[in-house]
mmCIF file of C-alpha atoms in Angstrom:
data_model
loop_
_atom_site.group_PDB
_atom_site.id
_atom_site.type_symbol
_atom_site.label_atom_id
_atom_site.label_comp_id
_atom_site.label_asym_id
_atom_site.label_seq_id
_atom_site.Cartn_x
_atom_site.Cartn_y
_atom_site.Cartn_z
ATOM 1 C CA MET A 128 -12.695 21.547 -17.642
ATOM 2 C CA ASN A 129 -10.157 21.050 -14.652
ATOM 3 C CA ASP A 130 -6.923 21.278 -15.628
ATOM 4 C CA SER A 131 -4.731 18.331 -15.154
ATOM 5 C CA LYS A 132 -1.731 20.125 -14.546
ATOM 6 C CA GLN A 133 -2.804 20.602 -10.898
ATOM 7 C CA LEU A 134 -1.619 16.879 -10.157
ATOM 8 C CA PHE A 135 2.383 18.138 -11.501
ATOM 9 C CA LYS A 136 2.496 20.852 -8.952
ATOM 10 C CA PRO A 137 5.517 19.962 -6.422
ATOM 11 C CA PHE A 138 4.675 18.593 -2.870
ATOM 12 C CA GLN A 139 6.358 19.227 0.038
ATOM 13 C CA LEU A 140 6.265 17.769 3.747
ATOM 14 C CA GLY A 141 9.230 18.048 6.016
ATOM 15 C CA SER A 142 12.261 16.285 4.242
ATOM 16 C CA LEU A 143 9.967 14.972 1.367
ATOM 17 C CA ASN A 144 9.982 17.111 -1.788
ATOM 18 C CA LEU A 145 7.991 15.354 -4.768
ATOM 19 C CA PRO A 146 7.855 16.954 -8.074
ATOM 20 C CA SER A 147 4.477 15.777 -9.057
ATOM 21 C CA ARG A 148 1.195 14.755 -6.844
ATOM 22 C CA ILE A 149 1.114 11.554 -8.685
ATOM 23 C CA VAL A 150 2.066 8.500 -6.799
ATOM 24 C CA MET A 151 2.484 4.728 -8.186
ATOM 25 C CA ALA A 152 0.836 2.671 -6.159
ATOM 26 C CA PRO A 153 2.325 -0.693 -4.857
ATOM 27 C CA MET A 154 1.268 -3.785 -7.079
ATOM 28 C CA THR A 155 2.818 -7.131 -6.220
ATOM 29 C CA ARG A 156 4.112 -8.423 -9.462
ATOM 30 C CA GLY A 157 6.501 -11.607 -8.463
ATOM 31 C CA PHE A 158 9.317 -10.457 -10.484
ATOM 32 C CA SER A 159 12.026 -10.972 -8.056
ATOM 33 C CA PRO A 160 13.236 -14.591 -8.451
ATOM 34 C CA GLY A 161 14.937 -15.351 -4.701
ATOM 35 C CA GLY A 162 13.638 -12.021 -3.479
ATOM 36 C CA ILE A 163 16.267 -9.947 -5.168
ATOM 37 C CA PRO A 164 15.032 -7.095 -7.383
ATOM 38 C CA ASN A 165 17.086 -7.514 -10.612
ATOM 39 C CA ALA A 166 17.622 -5.196 -13.778
ATOM 40 C CA GLN A 167 14.196 -5.770 -14.983
ATOM 41 C CA VAL A 168 12.797 -4.214 -11.828
ATOM 42 C CA VAL A 169 15.305 -1.472 -11.843
ATOM 43 C CA GLU A 170 13.973 -0.698 -15.297
ATOM 44 C CA TYR A 171 10.286 -0.973 -14.372
ATOM 45 C CA TYR A 172 10.475 1.792 -11.684
ATOM 46 C CA ARG A 173 12.791 3.976 -13.486
ATOM 47 C CA LYS A 174 10.738 4.112 -16.712
ATOM 48 C CA ARG A 175 7.761 5.312 -14.487
ATOM 49 C CA ALA A 176 9.621 8.062 -12.485
ATOM 50 C CA ALA A 177 11.141 9.233 -15.706
ATOM 51 C CA ALA A 178 7.562 9.816 -17.208
ATOM 52 C CA GLY A 179 6.328 11.899 -14.270
ATOM 53 C CA VAL A 180 5.419 9.973 -11.490
ATOM 54 C CA GLY A 181 6.471 11.947 -8.564
ATOM 55 C CA LEU A 182 6.453 9.205 -5.908
ATOM 56 C CA ILE A 183 6.997 5.412 -6.213
ATOM 57 C CA ILE A 184 5.528 3.009 -3.831
ATOM 58 C CA THR A 185 7.205 -0.055 -4.372
ATOM 59 C CA GLU A 186 5.504 -3.624 -4.633
ATOM 60 C CA GLY A 187 5.032 -5.267 -0.801
ATOM 61 C CA THR A 188 8.249 -6.282 0.336
ATOM 62 C CA THR A 189 8.765 -8.636 2.772
ATOM 63 C CA VAL A 190 10.264 -7.689 6.426
ATOM 64 C CA ASN A 191 12.861 -10.427 7.804
ATOM 65 C CA HIS A 192 10.760 -12.822 9.547
ATOM 66 C CA CYS A 193 10.158 -16.646 8.793
ATOM 67 C CA ALA A 194 6.364 -16.247 7.840
ATOM 68 C CA ALA A 195 6.371 -12.404 6.064
ATOM 69 C CA ASN A 196 6.126 -13.824 2.644
ATOM 70 C CA GLY A 197 3.290 -15.251 1.145
ATOM 71 C CA TYR A 198 3.766 -15.495 -2.707
ATOM 72 C CA PRO A 199 6.752 -16.820 -5.065
ATOM 73 C CA ASN A 200 9.014 -14.364 -6.442
ATOM 74 C CA VAL A 201 8.076 -11.341 -4.199
ATOM 75 C CA PRO A 202 11.159 -9.163 -3.314
ATOM 76 C CA ARG A 203 12.167 -8.934 0.306
ATOM 77 C CA PHE A 204 13.748 -5.716 1.999
ATOM 78 C CA TYR A 205 16.393 -7.743 4.057
ATOM 79 C CA GLY A 206 19.909 -9.337 3.506
ATOM 80 C CA ASP A 207 22.879 -7.838 1.373
ATOM 81 C CA ALA A 208 21.744 -8.980 -1.920
ATOM 82 C CA ALA A 209 18.508 -7.828 -1.806
ATOM 83 C CA LEU A 210 19.492 -4.254 -0.238
ATOM 84 C CA LYS A 211 22.091 -4.035 -3.108
ATOM 85 C CA GLY A 212 19.122 -4.640 -5.873
ATOM 86 C CA TRP A 213 17.147 -1.982 -4.021
ATOM 87 C CA LYS A 214 19.851 0.452 -3.927
ATOM 88 C CA GLN A 215 20.150 0.313 -7.884
ATOM 89 C CA VAL A 216 16.260 0.902 -7.804
ATOM 90 C CA VAL A 217 16.658 4.128 -5.647
ATOM 91 C CA ASP A 218 19.818 5.258 -7.843
ATOM 92 C CA ALA A 219 17.787 4.993 -11.059
ATOM 93 C CA VAL A 220 14.372 6.555 -9.929
ATOM 94 C CA HIS A 221 16.643 9.485 -8.466
ATOM 95 C CA ALA A 222 18.546 9.987 -11.605
ATOM 96 C CA ALA A 223 14.980 10.059 -13.296
ATOM 97 C CA GLY A 224 13.868 13.094 -10.746
ATOM 98 C CA GLY A 225 11.396 10.912 -8.548
ATOM 99 C CA LYS A 226 11.131 9.765 -5.239
ATOM 100 C CA ILE A 227 10.685 6.046 -3.958
ATOM 101 C CA MET A 228 9.779 4.195 -0.863
ATOM 102 C CA PRO A 229 9.311 0.476 -0.183
ATOM 103 C CA GLN A 230 6.257 -0.889 1.034
ATOM 104 C CA LEU A 231 7.215 -2.940 3.949
ATOM 105 C CA TRP A 232 4.971 -5.989 4.182
ATOM 106 C CA HIS A 233 4.063 -9.151 6.244
ATOM 107 C CA VAL A 234 1.372 -10.820 4.907
ATOM 108 C CA GLY A 235 0.191 -12.938 8.110
ATOM 109 C CA ASN A 236 -2.175 -15.467 7.945
ATOM 110 C CA VAL A 237 -2.393 -15.483 4.112
ATOM 111 C CA ARG A 238 0.703 -17.562 3.678
ATOM 112 C CA ARG A 239 0.162 -20.836 3.066
ATOM 113 C CA LEU A 240 2.446 -24.256 4.137
ATOM 114 C CA GLY A 241 4.722 -24.697 1.050
ATOM 115 C CA THR A 242 5.410 -21.078 0.367
ATOM 116 C CA GLU A 243 8.998 -19.714 0.098
ATOM 117 C CA PRO A 244 11.385 -19.306 1.823
ATOM 118 C CA ASP A 245 10.836 -22.176 3.963
ATOM 119 C CA PRO A 246 7.641 -24.390 2.794
ATOM 120 C CA SER A 247 7.428 -26.071 6.466
ATOM 121 C CA VAL A 248 6.761 -22.536 8.044
ATOM 122 C CA PRO A 249 3.001 -21.820 8.567
ATOM 123 C CA GLY A 250 1.270 -18.344 8.475
ATOM 124 C CA TYR A 251 1.328 -16.010 11.526
ATOM 125 C CA GLY A 252 -1.742 -14.630 12.567
ATOM 126 C CA PRO A 253 -3.779 -13.122 15.559
ATOM 127 C CA MET A 254 -5.400 -16.496 16.265
ATOM 128 C CA GLU A 255 -4.356 -20.166 15.877
ATOM 129 C CA LYS A 256 -6.183 -22.028 13.174
ATOM 130 C CA PHE A 257 -6.289 -25.959 12.640
ATOM 131 C CA LYS A 258 -7.685 -27.653 9.369
ATOM 132 C CA ASP A 259 -7.845 -31.346 9.234
ATOM 133 C CA GLY A 260 -5.644 -31.856 12.588
ATOM 134 C CA LYS A 261 -2.664 -29.698 10.813
ATOM 135 C CA LYS A 262 -2.121 -26.053 12.255
ATOM 136 C CA ILE A 263 -2.343 -23.917 9.231
ATOM 137 C CA VAL A 264 -1.835 -20.734 11.250
ATOM 138 C CA HIS A 265 0.538 -19.918 14.322
ATOM 139 C CA GLY A 266 -1.204 -17.621 16.930
ATOM 140 C CA MET A 267 1.396 -14.920 17.654
ATOM 141 C CA THR A 268 2.694 -14.902 21.257
ATOM 142 C CA GLN A 269 4.075 -11.761 22.835
ATOM 143 C CA ASP A 270 7.822 -12.715 21.662
ATOM 144 C CA ASP A 271 6.446 -13.184 18.136
ATOM 145 C CA ILE A 272 5.016 -9.821 18.266
ATOM 146 C CA ASN A 273 8.265 -8.674 19.214
ATOM 147 C CA ASP A 274 10.286 -9.878 16.646
ATOM 148 C CA VAL A 275 8.020 -8.624 13.771
ATOM 149 C CA VAL A 276 7.804 -5.127 15.372
ATOM 150 C CA ALA A 277 11.839 -5.323 15.490
ATOM 151 C CA ALA A 278 11.881 -6.916 12.073
ATOM 152 C CA PHE A 279 9.814 -3.833 10.640
ATOM 153 C CA ALA A 280 12.040 -1.152 12.402
ATOM 154 C CA GLN A 281 15.072 -2.588 10.757
ATOM 155 C CA ALA A 282 13.698 -2.598 7.089
ATOM 156 C CA ALA A 283 12.883 0.957 7.814
ATOM 157 C CA LYS A 284 16.338 1.723 8.810
ATOM 158 C CA ASP A 285 17.783 -0.504 5.958
ATOM 159 C CA ALA A 286 15.324 1.842 3.681
ATOM 160 C CA GLN A 287 16.753 4.855 4.939
ATOM 161 C CA ASN A 288 20.569 3.679 4.754
ATOM 162 C CA ILE A 289 20.400 2.854 1.068
ATOM 163 C CA GLY A 290 18.615 6.167 0.178
ATOM 164 C CA MET A 291 14.716 5.650 0.235
ATOM 165 C CA ASP A 292 12.937 8.851 0.553
ATOM 166 C CA GLY A 293 10.455 7.179 3.253
ATOM 167 C CA VAL A 294 8.673 4.250 3.709
ATOM 168 C CA GLU A 295 5.049 2.891 3.790
ATOM 169 C CA ILE A 296 3.938 0.303 6.207
ATOM 170 C CA HIS A 297 1.013 -1.946 4.746
ATOM 171 C CA GLY A 298 -1.603 -2.097 7.019
ATOM 172 C CA ALA A 299 -4.389 -2.813 4.515
ATOM 173 C CA HIS A 300 -6.151 -5.748 2.503
ATOM 174 C CA GLY A 301 -6.407 -8.397 5.409
ATOM 175 C CA TYR A 302 -2.940 -8.746 5.748
ATOM 176 C CA LEU A 303 -0.946 -9.069 9.229
ATOM 177 C CA ILE A 304 -1.312 -5.860 10.652
ATOM 178 C CA ASP A 305 -4.794 -5.514 9.298
ATOM 179 C CA GLN A 306 -5.694 -8.635 10.771
ATOM 180 C CA PHE A 307 -5.028 -7.525 14.011
ATOM 181 C CA PHE A 308 -7.287 -4.279 13.543
ATOM 182 C CA TRP A 309 -10.079 -6.411 12.035
ATOM 183 C CA GLU A 310 -12.372 -8.047 14.748
ATOM 184 C CA GLY A 311 -13.668 -10.619 12.176
ATOM 185 C CA SER A 312 -9.937 -11.989 12.372
ATOM 186 C CA ASN A 313 -8.527 -11.048 15.998
ATOM 187 C CA GLN A 314 -10.555 -12.447 18.515
ATOM 188 C CA ARG A 315 -7.966 -12.279 21.286
ATOM 189 C CA SER A 316 -8.450 -11.727 24.798
ATOM 190 C CA ASP A 317 -4.946 -10.198 25.759
ATOM 191 C CA ASN A 318 -4.059 -6.349 25.101
ATOM 192 C CA TYR A 319 -3.826 -6.714 21.504
ATOM 193 C CA GLY A 320 -7.668 -7.921 21.155
ATOM 194 C CA GLY A 321 -11.166 -6.649 22.274
ATOM 195 C CA ASN A 322 -11.484 -2.973 21.426
ATOM 196 C CA MET A 323 -10.422 -0.754 18.722
ATOM 197 C CA ALA A 324 -7.597 0.680 20.836
ATOM 198 C CA ASN A 325 -6.409 -2.826 21.670
ATOM 199 C CA ARG A 326 -7.042 -4.148 18.013
ATOM 200 C CA GLY A 327 -4.550 -1.245 17.043
ATOM 201 C CA ARG A 328 -1.855 -1.891 19.665
ATOM 202 C CA PHE A 329 0.442 -3.835 17.163
ATOM 203 C CA ALA A 330 0.150 -1.162 14.654
ATOM 204 C CA VAL A 331 0.970 1.274 16.836
ATOM 205 C CA GLU A 332 3.977 -0.890 18.288
ATOM 206 C CA ILE A 333 5.595 -1.168 14.526
ATOM 207 C CA ILE A 334 4.905 2.314 13.982
ATOM 208 C CA THR A 335 6.656 3.634 17.121
ATOM 209 C CA ALA A 336 9.656 1.367 16.756
ATOM 210 C CA VAL A 337 10.057 2.529 13.182
ATOM 211 C CA ARG A 338 9.987 6.084 14.026
ATOM 212 C CA ALA A 339 12.707 5.574 16.902
ATOM 213 C CA ALA A 340 14.591 3.614 14.203
ATOM 214 C CA VAL A 341 14.642 6.401 11.399
ATOM 215 C CA GLY A 342 14.519 9.704 13.732
ATOM 216 C CA PRO A 343 11.897 12.379 13.578
ATOM 217 C CA ASP A 344 12.204 13.910 9.664
ATOM 218 C CA PHE A 345 12.325 10.298 7.618
ATOM 219 C CA PRO A 346 8.499 9.965 6.239
ATOM 220 C CA ILE A 347 6.157 7.148 7.442
ATOM 221 C CA VAL A 348 3.231 6.584 4.964
ATOM 222 C CA PHE A 349 0.557 3.939 6.474
ATOM 223 C CA ARG A 350 -1.885 2.250 3.950
ATOM 224 C CA PHE A 351 -5.016 0.794 5.444
ATOM 225 C CA SER A 352 -8.128 -0.138 4.098
ATOM 226 C CA GLN A 353 -11.919 -0.839 5.038
ATOM 227 C CA TRP A 354 -12.245 -3.727 2.868
ATOM 228 C CA LYS A 355 -10.508 -6.847 3.215
ATOM 229 C CA GLN A 356 -9.573 -9.485 0.397
ATOM 230 C CA GLN A 357 -12.280 -11.910 2.006
ATOM 231 C CA ASP A 358 -14.869 -9.015 2.584
ATOM 232 C CA TYR A 359 -15.213 -6.369 0.335
ATOM 233 C CA SER A 360 -18.076 -4.980 2.421
ATOM 234 C CA ALA A 361 -16.028 -5.352 5.739
ATOM 235 C CA ARG A 362 -15.670 -1.931 7.964
ATOM 236 C CA LEU A 363 -13.289 -1.367 10.761
ATOM 237 C CA ALA A 364 -15.605 2.205 11.287
ATOM 238 C CA HIS A 365 -18.815 2.795 10.706
ATOM 239 C CA THR A 366 -18.977 6.134 11.342
ATOM 240 C CA ALA A 367 -16.644 9.076 11.081
ATOM 241 C CA ALA A 368 -16.401 9.301 14.971
ATOM 242 C CA GLU A 369 -15.166 5.613 15.019
ATOM 243 C CA LEU A 370 -12.586 6.065 11.905
ATOM 244 C CA GLU A 371 -11.165 9.080 14.235
ATOM 245 C CA ALA A 372 -10.790 7.081 16.967
ATOM 246 C CA PHE A 373 -8.887 4.524 14.709
ATOM 247 C CA LEU A 374 -6.693 6.802 13.331
ATOM 248 C CA GLN A 375 -5.556 9.023 16.294
ATOM 249 C CA PRO A 376 -3.351 6.624 17.865
ATOM 250 C CA LEU A 377 -1.652 6.102 14.576
ATOM 251 C CA VAL A 378 -1.150 9.871 14.077
ATOM 252 C CA ALA A 379 0.246 9.709 17.859
ATOM 253 C CA ALA A 380 2.603 6.743 16.811
ATOM 254 C CA GLY A 381 4.146 8.883 13.963
ATOM 255 C CA VAL A 382 2.648 8.814 10.881
ATOM 256 C CA ASP A 383 3.235 11.622 8.250
ATOM 257 C CA ILE A 384 0.960 10.337 5.383
ATOM 258 C CA PHE A 385 -1.894 8.406 5.321
ATOM 259 C CA HIS A 386 -2.863 6.130 1.980
ATOM 260 C CA CYS A 387 -6.239 5.208 2.016
ATOM 261 C CA SER A 388 -6.979 2.340 0.028
ATOM 262 C CA THR A 389 -10.758 1.991 -1.806
ATOM 263 C CA ARG A 390 -11.791 0.268 -4.532
ATOM 264 C CA ARG A 391 -13.598 2.938 -6.254
ATOM 265 C CA PHE A 392 -12.115 6.416 -5.213
ATOM 266 C CA TRP A 393 -15.242 8.160 -6.097
ATOM 267 C CA GLU A 394 -17.718 6.230 -3.652
ATOM 268 C CA PRO A 395 -18.573 8.457 -0.372
ATOM 269 C CA GLU A 396 -17.536 6.784 2.869
ATOM 270 C CA PHE A 397 -19.917 7.339 4.688
ATOM 271 C CA ALA A 398 -23.614 7.968 3.934
ATOM 272 C CA ASP A 399 -24.138 11.994 5.101
ATOM 273 C CA SER A 400 -21.211 13.307 2.963
ATOM 274 C CA ASP A 401 -19.674 12.614 -0.573
ATOM 275 C CA LEU A 402 -16.048 12.529 1.017
ATOM 276 C CA ASN A 403 -14.002 9.534 0.161
ATOM 277 C CA LEU A 404 -11.973 7.732 2.780
ATOM 278 C CA ALA A 405 -8.980 10.039 2.137
ATOM 279 C CA GLY A 406 -10.892 12.941 2.445
ATOM 280 C CA TRP A 407 -12.426 12.068 5.913
ATOM 281 C CA THR A 408 -8.996 10.874 6.920
ATOM 282 C CA ARG A 409 -7.380 14.052 5.820
ATOM 283 C CA GLN A 410 -10.317 16.193 7.645
ATOM 284 C CA LEU A 411 -10.104 14.132 10.858
ATOM 285 C CA THR A 412 -6.299 13.955 11.433
ATOM 286 C CA GLY A 413 -4.911 17.192 9.577
ATOM 287 C CA LYS A 414 -2.672 14.677 7.976
ATOM 288 C CA PRO A 415 -1.689 14.416 3.994
ATOM 289 C CA THR A 416 -3.503 12.003 2.516
ATOM 290 C CA ILE A 417 -3.005 9.758 -0.774
ATOM 291 C CA THR A 418 -6.161 8.574 -2.518
ATOM 292 C CA VAL A 419 -6.126 5.443 -4.891
ATOM 293 C CA GLY A 420 -9.113 3.083 -6.411
ATOM 294 C CA SER A 421 -9.596 2.622 -10.262
ATOM 295 C CA VAL A 422 -8.086 6.124 -10.841
ATOM 296 C CA GLY A 423 -7.789 6.493 -14.490
ATOM 297 C CA LEU A 424 -9.951 3.531 -15.426
ATOM 298 C CA ASP A 425 -13.505 2.856 -16.648
ATOM 299 C CA GLY A 426 -14.305 -0.278 -15.033
ATOM 300 C CA SER A 427 -15.901 -0.326 -11.857
ATOM 301 C CA GLU A 428 -17.414 -3.445 -11.460
ATOM 302 C CA PHE A 429 -13.544 -5.063 -12.189
ATOM 303 C CA THR A 430 -11.994 -6.687 -9.099
ATOM 304 C CA SER A 431 -8.287 -5.591 -8.408
ATOM 305 C CA PHE A 432 -6.973 -7.988 -10.721
ATOM 306 C CA MET A 433 -9.470 -9.297 -13.294
ATOM 307 C CA THR A 434 -10.023 -13.344 -13.561
ATOM 308 C CA ASN A 435 -11.530 -13.061 -16.987
ATOM 309 C CA THR A 436 -8.728 -12.047 -19.221
ATOM 310 C CA SER A 437 -10.758 -11.299 -22.187
ATOM 311 C CA GLU A 438 -12.086 -7.927 -19.873
ATOM 312 C CA VAL A 439 -10.872 -4.724 -20.678
ATOM 313 C CA ALA A 440 -10.835 -1.388 -18.601
ATOM 314 C CA GLN A 441 -10.782 1.508 -20.983
ATOM 315 C CA PRO A 442 -8.886 4.751 -19.854
ATOM 316 C CA ALA A 443 -11.641 7.145 -18.037
ATOM 317 C CA SER A 444 -12.101 10.706 -17.570
ATOM 318 C CA LEU A 445 -10.036 12.455 -14.820
ATOM 319 C CA GLU A 446 -12.765 15.011 -14.487
ATOM 320 C CA SER A 447 -14.069 13.854 -11.365
ATOM 321 C CA LEU A 448 -10.860 13.398 -9.515
ATOM 322 C CA LEU A 449 -9.506 16.606 -10.476
ATOM 323 C CA THR A 450 -12.700 18.294 -8.923
ATOM 324 C CA ARG A 451 -12.233 16.752 -5.589
ATOM 325 C CA PHE A 452 -8.426 17.533 -5.990
ATOM 326 C CA ALA A 453 -8.864 21.069 -6.360
ATOM 327 C CA ALA A 454 -11.376 20.753 -3.476
ATOM 328 C CA GLN A 455 -8.652 19.678 -1.397
ATOM 329 C CA GLU A 456 -10.324 16.452 -0.421
ATOM 330 C CA PHE A 457 -6.921 14.994 -0.607
ATOM 331 C CA ASP A 458 -3.118 15.898 -1.518
ATOM 332 C CA LEU A 459 -1.719 13.123 -3.586
ATOM 333 C CA VAL A 460 -3.418 10.424 -6.203
ATOM 334 C CA ALA A 461 -2.023 6.819 -6.529
ATOM 335 C CA VAL A 462 -2.572 5.127 -9.807
ATOM 336 C CA GLY A 463 -2.340 1.501 -9.875
ATOM 337 C CA ARG A 464 -3.547 -0.651 -12.710
ATOM 338 C CA ALA A 465 -3.546 2.117 -15.611
ATOM 339 C CA LEU A 466 0.241 2.871 -14.762
ATOM 340 C CA LEU A 467 1.094 -0.795 -14.292
ATOM 341 C CA VAL A 468 0.090 -1.288 -17.871
ATOM 342 C CA ASP A 469 1.348 2.008 -19.322
ATOM 343 C CA PRO A 470 4.410 3.425 -18.038
ATOM 344 C CA GLU A 471 3.937 6.819 -19.893
ATOM 345 C CA TRP A 472 0.578 7.364 -18.138
ATOM 346 C CA ALA A 473 1.397 10.569 -15.965
ATOM 347 C CA ALA A 474 3.202 11.950 -19.303
ATOM 348 C CA LYS A 475 0.404 11.409 -21.160
ATOM 349 C CA VAL A 476 -1.863 13.265 -18.607
ATOM 350 C CA ARG A 477 0.449 15.914 -18.227
ATOM 351 C CA ASP A 478 1.046 16.532 -22.147
ATOM 352 C CA GLY A 479 -3.042 16.311 -22.937
ATOM 353 C CA ARG A 480 -2.527 12.975 -24.975
ATOM 354 C CA GLU A 481 -5.196 11.085 -23.050
ATOM 355 C CA ASP A 482 -6.026 9.380 -26.181
ATOM 356 C CA GLU A 483 -2.951 7.498 -26.527
ATOM 357 C CA ILE A 484 -3.340 6.074 -22.917
ATOM 358 C CA LEU A 485 -3.148 2.376 -23.022
ATOM 359 C CA PRO A 486 -6.367 0.065 -22.165
ATOM 360 C CA PHE A 487 -5.631 -2.446 -18.923
ATOM 361 C CA SER A 488 -6.284 -6.057 -19.465
ATOM 362 C CA ARG A 489 -5.122 -8.648 -17.520
ATOM 363 C CA ASN A 490 -3.777 -10.182 -20.869
ATOM 364 C CA ALA A 491 -1.286 -7.501 -20.957
ATOM 365 C CA LEU A 492 0.318 -8.267 -17.661
ATOM 366 C CA GLY A 493 2.424 -11.018 -18.639
ATOM 367 C CA SER A 494 4.870 -8.893 -20.939
ATOM 368 C CA LEU A 495 5.130 -5.687 -18.339
ATOM 369 C CA SER A 496 8.537 -3.894 -18.017
#
């Protein structure tokens, strides 16, 4: 049997020193009215740090752009009130022995008219879209691109200023950065469209600007996925060679760690190897990677947030995960739903109390703390 205590060995990368290899995956909750983290949010993160989570990556926090937000009560990462709220989160997590980074987010064309903070603002994306004669997505100009790049850089600098331990840039799941990556949503004819290098240019400019804003030693995590919200079978890279071509410009721009989002961590990414996406990314880039995708849950057919509230995902064995970790397929393990519903998940794993881990169900989400 593999020893779960290997997940509680320290991890160090430059200025980032983590007490364990367990990462709290970013999960949108909508518990921040007005976009401002409150005392409940502070306690939510503090509990998980106190129970042994080494690194917390916050729920998606919107950068300072008119179309960044797509959902009600999502926290923002700009403005004095929101940053003051996040500073309280940072201090609480540090006092509990953990580290924390904000996930910096722009939803892009997922945004719909009527969404806060300004309901008149449509989604922004690589391509303009109309429905029933009304513009529902604004196709981004060069000035728009420059504004968003600057917003990410400023958010990263603000994170550094309030004591965050790094930042994660959200480039996954069909949101704005990923919309530029994916050929299905980016058919531009300028320098941001066409081949893979051009489709990755927007992300490279964001990472480059963030690195310039925070200096050489502040950790930058980049989250990406093959799958999209609208297409679970989508692929940015169909082969390891294509994946390497996609990743190398991001490495050159300044990414320190890749957060490789998959729906099920145990599934191989390409047919000729058992390596998952994090394993391939680590091998191709030499950078540390975070694996994620249904860790600790037995429910491989569930969607990311189940629509049937009667369904329950029971806790699952970590044997396969630990085998892959021991083989150095990846460096860190992000836990999502299992940790969302059970703030003591890490402590229970560490202390051999797996039989006490709570099952996940959508019904449990309304009372999360």
